[in-house]
mmCIF file of C-alpha atoms in Angstrom:
data_model
loop_
_atom_site.group_PDB
_atom_site.id
_atom_site.type_symbol
_atom_site.label_atom_id
_atom_site.label_comp_id
_atom_site.label_asym_id
_atom_site.label_seq_id
_atom_site.Cartn_x
_atom_site.Cartn_y
_atom_site.Cartn_z
ATOM 1 C CA UNK A 1 -33.891 79.720 1.061
ATOM 2 C CA UNK A 2 -38.141 78.975 2.646
ATOM 3 C CA UNK A 3 -38.405 76.775 5.745
ATOM 4 C CA UNK A 4 -40.310 74.372 3.414
ATOM 5 C CA UNK A 5 -37.204 74.051 0.801
ATOM 6 C CA UNK A 6 -34.980 73.738 3.899
ATOM 7 C CA UNK A 7 -37.238 70.851 5.448
ATOM 8 C CA UNK A 8 -37.138 69.226 2.093
ATOM 9 C CA UNK A 9 -33.285 69.809 2.146
ATOM 10 C CA UNK A 10 -32.666 67.832 5.402
ATOM 11 C CA UNK A 11 -35.318 65.294 4.107
ATOM 12 C CA UNK A 12 -33.105 64.269 1.315
ATOM 13 C CA UNK A 13 -29.815 64.545 3.527
ATOM 14 C CA UNK A 14 -31.729 61.897 6.066
ATOM 15 C CA UNK A 15 -32.840 59.936 3.711
ATOM 16 C CA UNK A 16 -29.293 59.681 1.992
ATOM 17 C CA UNK A 17 -27.595 58.772 5.271
ATOM 18 C CA UNK A 18 -30.420 55.875 6.206
ATOM 19 C CA UNK A 19 -29.934 54.458 2.164
ATOM 20 C CA UNK A 20 -26.209 54.196 3.072
ATOM 21 C CA UNK A 21 -26.502 52.989 6.401
ATOM 22 C CA UNK A 22 -28.850 50.359 5.008
ATOM 23 C CA UNK A 23 -26.306 49.453 2.475
ATOM 24 C CA UNK A 24 -23.566 49.128 4.768
ATOM 25 C CA UNK A 25 -25.614 46.470 6.767
ATOM 26 C CA UNK A 26 -26.950 44.328 4.273
ATOM 27 C CA UNK A 27 -23.722 44.195 2.734
ATOM 28 C CA UNK A 28 -21.928 41.254 2.488
ATOM 29 C CA UNK A 29 -18.779 40.976 5.008
ATOM 30 C CA UNK A 30 -15.977 40.338 2.927
ATOM 31 C CA UNK A 31 -11.788 39.465 3.670
ATOM 32 C CA UNK A 32 -8.671 40.070 1.507
ATOM 33 C CA UNK A 33 -6.130 37.746 2.172
ATOM 34 C CA UNK A 34 -2.630 40.237 1.625
ATOM 35 C CA UNK A 35 -0.166 37.540 0.281
ATOM 36 C CA UNK A 36 -2.759 35.971 -2.387
ATOM 37 C CA UNK A 37 -4.382 39.226 -2.467
ATOM 38 C CA UNK A 38 -7.852 37.174 -2.798
ATOM 39 C CA UNK A 39 -10.713 38.138 -1.497
ATOM 40 C CA UNK A 40 -13.639 35.778 -0.125
ATOM 41 C CA UNK A 41 -17.143 36.700 0.741
ATOM 42 C CA UNK A 42 -19.023 35.075 3.686
ATOM 43 C CA UNK A 43 -21.927 35.031 6.351
ATOM 44 C CA UNK A 44 -22.407 33.958 9.586
ATOM 45 C CA UNK A 45 -25.212 32.269 11.279
ATOM 46 C CA UNK A 46 -25.844 30.687 14.614
ATOM 47 C CA UNK A 47 -27.896 27.460 14.561
ATOM 48 C CA UNK A 48 -28.626 28.004 18.373
ATOM 49 C CA UNK A 49 -29.379 31.509 18.293
ATOM 50 C CA UNK A 50 -26.145 31.929 20.736
ATOM 51 C CA UNK A 51 -23.733 34.610 19.343
ATOM 52 C CA UNK A 52 -21.655 34.085 22.813
ATOM 53 C CA UNK A 53 -17.915 35.107 22.561
ATOM 54 C CA UNK A 54 -16.153 32.405 22.527
ATOM 55 C CA UNK A 55 -18.042 30.033 20.382
ATOM 56 C CA UNK A 56 -16.410 27.015 18.308
ATOM 57 C CA UNK A 57 -16.184 28.156 14.671
ATOM 58 C CA UNK A 58 -16.938 26.158 11.638
ATOM 59 C CA UNK A 59 -16.219 27.317 8.734
ATOM 60 C CA UNK A 60 -18.393 25.717 5.695
ATOM 61 C CA UNK A 61 -17.540 25.663 1.958
ATOM 62 C CA UNK A 62 -20.949 24.759 -0.296
ATOM 63 C CA UNK A 63 -21.308 22.928 -3.182
ATOM 64 C CA UNK A 64 -20.450 24.137 -6.979
ATOM 65 C CA UNK A 65 -23.930 26.098 -8.203
ATOM 66 C CA UNK A 66 -25.345 26.331 -4.267
ATOM 67 C CA UNK A 67 -25.542 29.453 -2.535
ATOM 68 C CA UNK A 68 -24.584 29.855 1.178
ATOM 69 C CA UNK A 69 -28.185 30.668 1.963
ATOM 70 C CA UNK A 70 -29.246 27.266 0.670
ATOM 71 C CA UNK A 71 -26.279 25.204 2.218
ATOM 72 C CA UNK A 72 -26.899 26.929 5.420
ATOM 73 C CA UNK A 73 -30.757 25.861 5.507
ATOM 74 C CA UNK A 74 -30.480 22.227 4.175
ATOM 75 C CA UNK A 75 -27.186 21.540 6.439
ATOM 76 C CA UNK A 76 -27.067 23.561 9.855
ATOM 77 C CA UNK A 77 -30.458 25.207 9.994
ATOM 78 C CA UNK A 78 -32.087 23.940 13.181
ATOM 79 C CA UNK A 79 -29.525 21.106 13.620
ATOM 80 C CA UNK A 80 -28.540 22.153 17.254
ATOM 81 C CA UNK A 81 -25.083 22.859 16.088
ATOM 82 C CA UNK A 82 -23.679 25.181 19.183
ATOM 83 C CA UNK A 83 -21.037 26.954 17.104
ATOM 84 C CA UNK A 84 -20.504 30.073 14.857
ATOM 85 C CA UNK A 85 -20.914 28.698 11.676
ATOM 86 C CA UNK A 86 -19.335 31.215 9.009
ATOM 87 C CA UNK A 87 -20.347 30.118 4.738
ATOM 88 C CA UNK A 88 -17.947 31.380 2.485
ATOM 89 C CA UNK A 89 -19.019 31.772 -0.845
ATOM 90 C CA UNK A 90 -17.052 30.118 -3.474
ATOM 91 C CA UNK A 91 -16.008 32.938 -6.277
ATOM 92 C CA UNK A 92 -19.160 33.022 -8.930
ATOM 93 C CA UNK A 93 -20.675 29.906 -6.970
ATOM 94 C CA UNK A 94 -17.924 27.451 -8.408
ATOM 95 C CA UNK A 95 -14.670 26.380 -6.898
ATOM 96 C CA UNK A 96 -11.828 25.738 -8.931
ATOM 97 C CA UNK A 97 -10.595 22.420 -9.934
ATOM 98 C CA UNK A 98 -7.119 23.734 -11.155
ATOM 99 C CA UNK A 99 -4.187 23.263 -9.078
ATOM 100 C CA UNK A 100 -3.118 26.748 -8.836
ATOM 101 C CA UNK A 101 -6.663 28.385 -7.940
ATOM 102 C CA UNK A 102 -6.984 25.540 -5.088
ATOM 103 C CA UNK A 103 -3.905 26.558 -3.894
ATOM 104 C CA UNK A 104 -4.966 30.466 -3.819
ATOM 105 C CA UNK A 105 -8.149 29.690 -2.104
ATOM 106 C CA UNK A 106 -6.926 27.225 0.397
ATOM 107 C CA UNK A 107 -4.448 29.792 1.285
ATOM 108 C CA UNK A 108 -6.541 32.461 1.624
ATOM 109 C CA UNK A 109 -9.504 30.687 3.654
ATOM 110 C CA UNK A 110 -6.289 29.106 5.778
ATOM 111 C CA UNK A 111 -5.527 32.922 6.577
ATOM 112 C CA UNK A 112 -9.759 34.041 6.889
ATOM 113 C CA UNK A 113 -9.649 30.877 9.475
ATOM 114 C CA UNK A 114 -6.541 32.220 11.451
ATOM 115 C CA UNK A 115 -8.077 35.662 11.603
ATOM 116 C CA UNK A 116 -11.677 34.457 12.927
ATOM 117 C CA UNK A 117 -9.760 32.289 15.614
ATOM 118 C CA UNK A 118 -8.187 35.285 17.341
ATOM 119 C CA UNK A 119 -11.239 37.618 16.527
ATOM 120 C CA UNK A 120 -13.571 35.180 17.503
ATOM 121 C CA UNK A 121 -12.711 32.440 19.354
ATOM 122 C CA UNK A 122 -8.912 31.576 20.713
ATOM 123 C CA UNK A 123 -9.783 28.548 22.491
ATOM 124 C CA UNK A 124 -11.015 26.523 19.661
ATOM 125 C CA UNK A 125 -9.175 26.138 16.175
ATOM 126 C CA UNK A 126 -11.778 26.491 13.528
ATOM 127 C CA UNK A 127 -13.346 23.174 12.139
ATOM 128 C CA UNK A 128 -13.207 23.148 8.108
ATOM 129 C CA UNK A 129 -16.130 21.545 6.751
ATOM 130 C CA UNK A 130 -16.849 20.787 2.708
ATOM 131 C CA UNK A 131 -19.174 19.876 0.631
ATOM 132 C CA UNK A 132 -18.751 18.746 -3.054
ATOM 133 C CA UNK A 133 -17.071 21.189 -4.979
ATOM 134 C CA UNK A 134 -15.832 22.791 -1.256
ATOM 135 C CA UNK A 135 -15.035 19.072 -0.205
ATOM 136 C CA UNK A 136 -12.112 19.517 -2.666
ATOM 137 C CA UNK A 137 -11.051 22.560 -1.527
ATOM 138 C CA UNK A 138 -11.060 20.740 2.070
ATOM 139 C CA UNK A 139 -9.436 17.729 0.872
ATOM 140 C CA UNK A 140 -6.715 20.053 -0.796
ATOM 141 C CA UNK A 141 -6.200 22.261 2.415
ATOM 142 C CA UNK A 142 -5.482 19.200 4.413
ATOM 143 C CA UNK A 143 -2.365 18.807 2.410
ATOM 144 C CA UNK A 144 -1.524 22.259 2.749
ATOM 145 C CA UNK A 145 -3.199 24.181 5.703
ATOM 146 C CA UNK A 146 -4.097 21.285 8.270
ATOM 147 C CA UNK A 147 -2.358 22.794 11.336
ATOM 148 C CA UNK A 148 -4.982 25.841 11.252
ATOM 149 C CA UNK A 149 -8.024 23.752 11.744
ATOM 150 C CA UNK A 150 -9.418 21.350 14.264
ATOM 151 C CA UNK A 151 -10.690 18.701 12.273
ATOM 152 C CA UNK A 152 -11.156 18.803 8.317
ATOM 153 C CA UNK A 153 -14.237 17.100 7.122
ATOM 154 C CA UNK A 154 -14.495 16.900 3.254
ATOM 155 C CA UNK A 155 -18.184 15.370 2.410
ATOM 156 C CA UNK A 156 -18.508 14.166 -1.488
ATOM 157 C CA UNK A 157 -15.072 15.330 -2.629
ATOM 158 C CA UNK A 158 -12.149 14.534 -4.183
ATOM 159 C CA UNK A 159 -8.396 15.100 -5.653
ATOM 160 C CA UNK A 160 -6.739 13.775 -8.780
ATOM 161 C CA UNK A 161 -3.400 13.349 -9.292
ATOM 162 C CA UNK A 162 -3.159 16.471 -11.753
ATOM 163 C CA UNK A 163 -4.733 19.076 -8.855
ATOM 164 C CA UNK A 164 -2.375 17.727 -6.253
ATOM 165 C CA UNK A 165 -0.183 20.591 -4.332
ATOM 166 C CA UNK A 166 3.671 20.876 -5.237
ATOM 167 C CA UNK A 167 4.456 21.037 -1.646
ATOM 168 C CA UNK A 168 3.122 19.268 1.235
ATOM 169 C CA UNK A 169 2.643 20.836 4.115
ATOM 170 C CA UNK A 170 1.020 18.532 6.903
ATOM 171 C CA UNK A 171 2.068 16.852 9.907
ATOM 172 C CA UNK A 172 0.398 13.848 12.235
ATOM 173 C CA UNK A 173 -1.721 16.344 14.318
ATOM 174 C CA UNK A 174 -3.643 16.359 11.073
ATOM 175 C CA UNK A 175 -7.137 15.271 11.626
ATOM 176 C CA UNK A 176 -9.317 14.560 8.643
ATOM 177 C CA UNK A 177 -13.322 12.539 8.654
ATOM 178 C CA UNK A 178 -14.464 12.535 5.226
ATOM 179 C CA UNK A 179 -17.545 11.154 4.249
ATOM 180 C CA UNK A 180 -19.012 10.043 0.694
ATOM 181 C CA UNK A 181 -21.803 7.972 -1.019
ATOM 182 C CA UNK A 182 -20.419 4.781 -2.574
ATOM 183 C CA UNK A 183 -22.426 5.466 -5.850
ATOM 184 C CA UNK A 184 -21.940 8.876 -6.338
ATOM 185 C CA UNK A 185 -22.186 9.483 -10.187
ATOM 186 C CA UNK A 186 -21.627 13.599 -9.417
ATOM 187 C CA UNK A 187 -17.962 13.508 -7.907
ATOM 188 C CA UNK A 188 -16.413 9.921 -7.897
ATOM 189 C CA UNK A 189 -16.015 7.635 -4.830
ATOM 190 C CA UNK A 190 -12.546 6.680 -5.988
ATOM 191 C CA UNK A 191 -12.030 10.218 -6.158
ATOM 192 C CA UNK A 192 -12.772 10.571 -2.367
ATOM 193 C CA UNK A 193 -10.485 7.062 -2.013
ATOM 194 C CA UNK A 194 -7.605 8.761 -3.858
ATOM 195 C CA UNK A 195 -7.668 11.958 -1.695
ATOM 196 C CA UNK A 196 -7.972 10.162 1.584
ATOM 197 C CA UNK A 197 -5.050 7.799 0.419
ATOM 198 C CA UNK A 198 -2.715 10.540 0.210
ATOM 199 C CA UNK A 199 -3.350 12.083 3.144
ATOM 200 C CA UNK A 200 -2.886 9.015 5.126
ATOM 201 C CA UNK A 201 0.745 8.992 3.686
ATOM 202 C CA UNK A 202 1.308 11.765 6.155
ATOM 203 C CA UNK A 203 -1.225 11.490 9.301
ATOM 204 C CA UNK A 204 -2.616 8.272 11.104
ATOM 205 C CA UNK A 205 -5.714 10.577 11.527
ATOM 206 C CA UNK A 206 -7.626 10.316 8.365
ATOM 207 C CA UNK A 207 -10.520 8.457 7.435
ATOM 208 C CA UNK A 208 -13.128 8.059 4.771
ATOM 209 C CA UNK A 209 -16.780 7.009 6.090
ATOM 210 C CA UNK A 210 -18.694 5.277 2.885
ATOM 211 C CA UNK A 211 -22.149 5.104 2.989
ATOM 212 C CA UNK A 212 -24.469 3.546 0.423
ATOM 213 C CA UNK A 213 -25.710 6.023 -1.992
ATOM 214 C CA UNK A 214 -25.167 8.800 -4.366
ATOM 215 C CA UNK A 215 -24.344 12.393 -4.334
ATOM 216 C CA UNK A 216 -27.363 13.734 -2.673
ATOM 217 C CA UNK A 217 -28.223 10.893 -0.227
ATOM 218 C CA UNK A 218 -25.644 12.271 2.343
ATOM 219 C CA UNK A 219 -27.768 15.127 3.599
ATOM 220 C CA UNK A 220 -30.931 13.538 3.143
ATOM 221 C CA UNK A 221 -30.036 10.247 5.081
ATOM 222 C CA UNK A 222 -26.655 10.628 7.198
ATOM 223 C CA UNK A 223 -27.475 14.443 7.592
ATOM 224 C CA UNK A 224 -27.654 13.451 11.547
ATOM 225 C CA UNK A 225 -24.630 11.399 11.575
ATOM 226 C CA UNK A 226 -22.396 13.963 9.979
ATOM 227 C CA UNK A 227 -24.209 16.788 12.417
ATOM 228 C CA UNK A 228 -23.373 14.405 15.591
ATOM 229 C CA UNK A 229 -19.345 14.062 14.464
ATOM 230 C CA UNK A 230 -19.348 17.795 14.098
ATOM 231 C CA UNK A 231 -21.083 18.210 17.857
ATOM 232 C CA UNK A 232 -18.733 16.004 19.209
ATOM 233 C CA UNK A 233 -15.649 17.538 18.283
ATOM 234 C CA UNK A 234 -16.727 20.978 19.230
ATOM 235 C CA UNK A 235 -17.269 19.626 22.648
ATOM 236 C CA UNK A 236 -13.943 17.896 22.869
ATOM 237 C CA UNK A 237 -11.755 19.702 20.933
#
């Protein structure tokens, strides 16, 4: 084999290695729960630019039809929230509104929360935030996995009788603070009221903050209020 052919072969090998490395670095990280055998994909962002070892953790669930990139941009980017924000992708962009599927995903996310708690931030239980469809998962998690989180914050979420969990697993240590627009025509305000009333049967630390406006006004007119609550919780946990 001639020198030129050897060099070309080496270049091809090097190029292949670089492609594999680039694919690995760009691949969306994932977590698979050994109990539910369910995989979730996630991205980690740092709103203040700091990636200290023991940063508080915010686990964020976007609304149905949205993406983690867009949700981060319009919610946390430039917010000054000093935390490791972990955004979980909904399956095919949509969180399910079916009881057994909500059970599967809330359980998987709770296992993931325990994993990141032990791996990244043993001094701080994660805060779980969910918007719209993600808020449905957050409400469901408050009735099944609340002890995994320092606080659960459903925003414009809801529950219905037909999607309540079969087995409630929560107690008076559970803390829930929810937000909802009173004229929401996408996810009904009454659905949020129902969810809170069910959670309040098991804890005194659950409240629903009602605001004037519809489904999308929350992160337009009340974003600062919500972010200030998050910041307060992260430093007082």
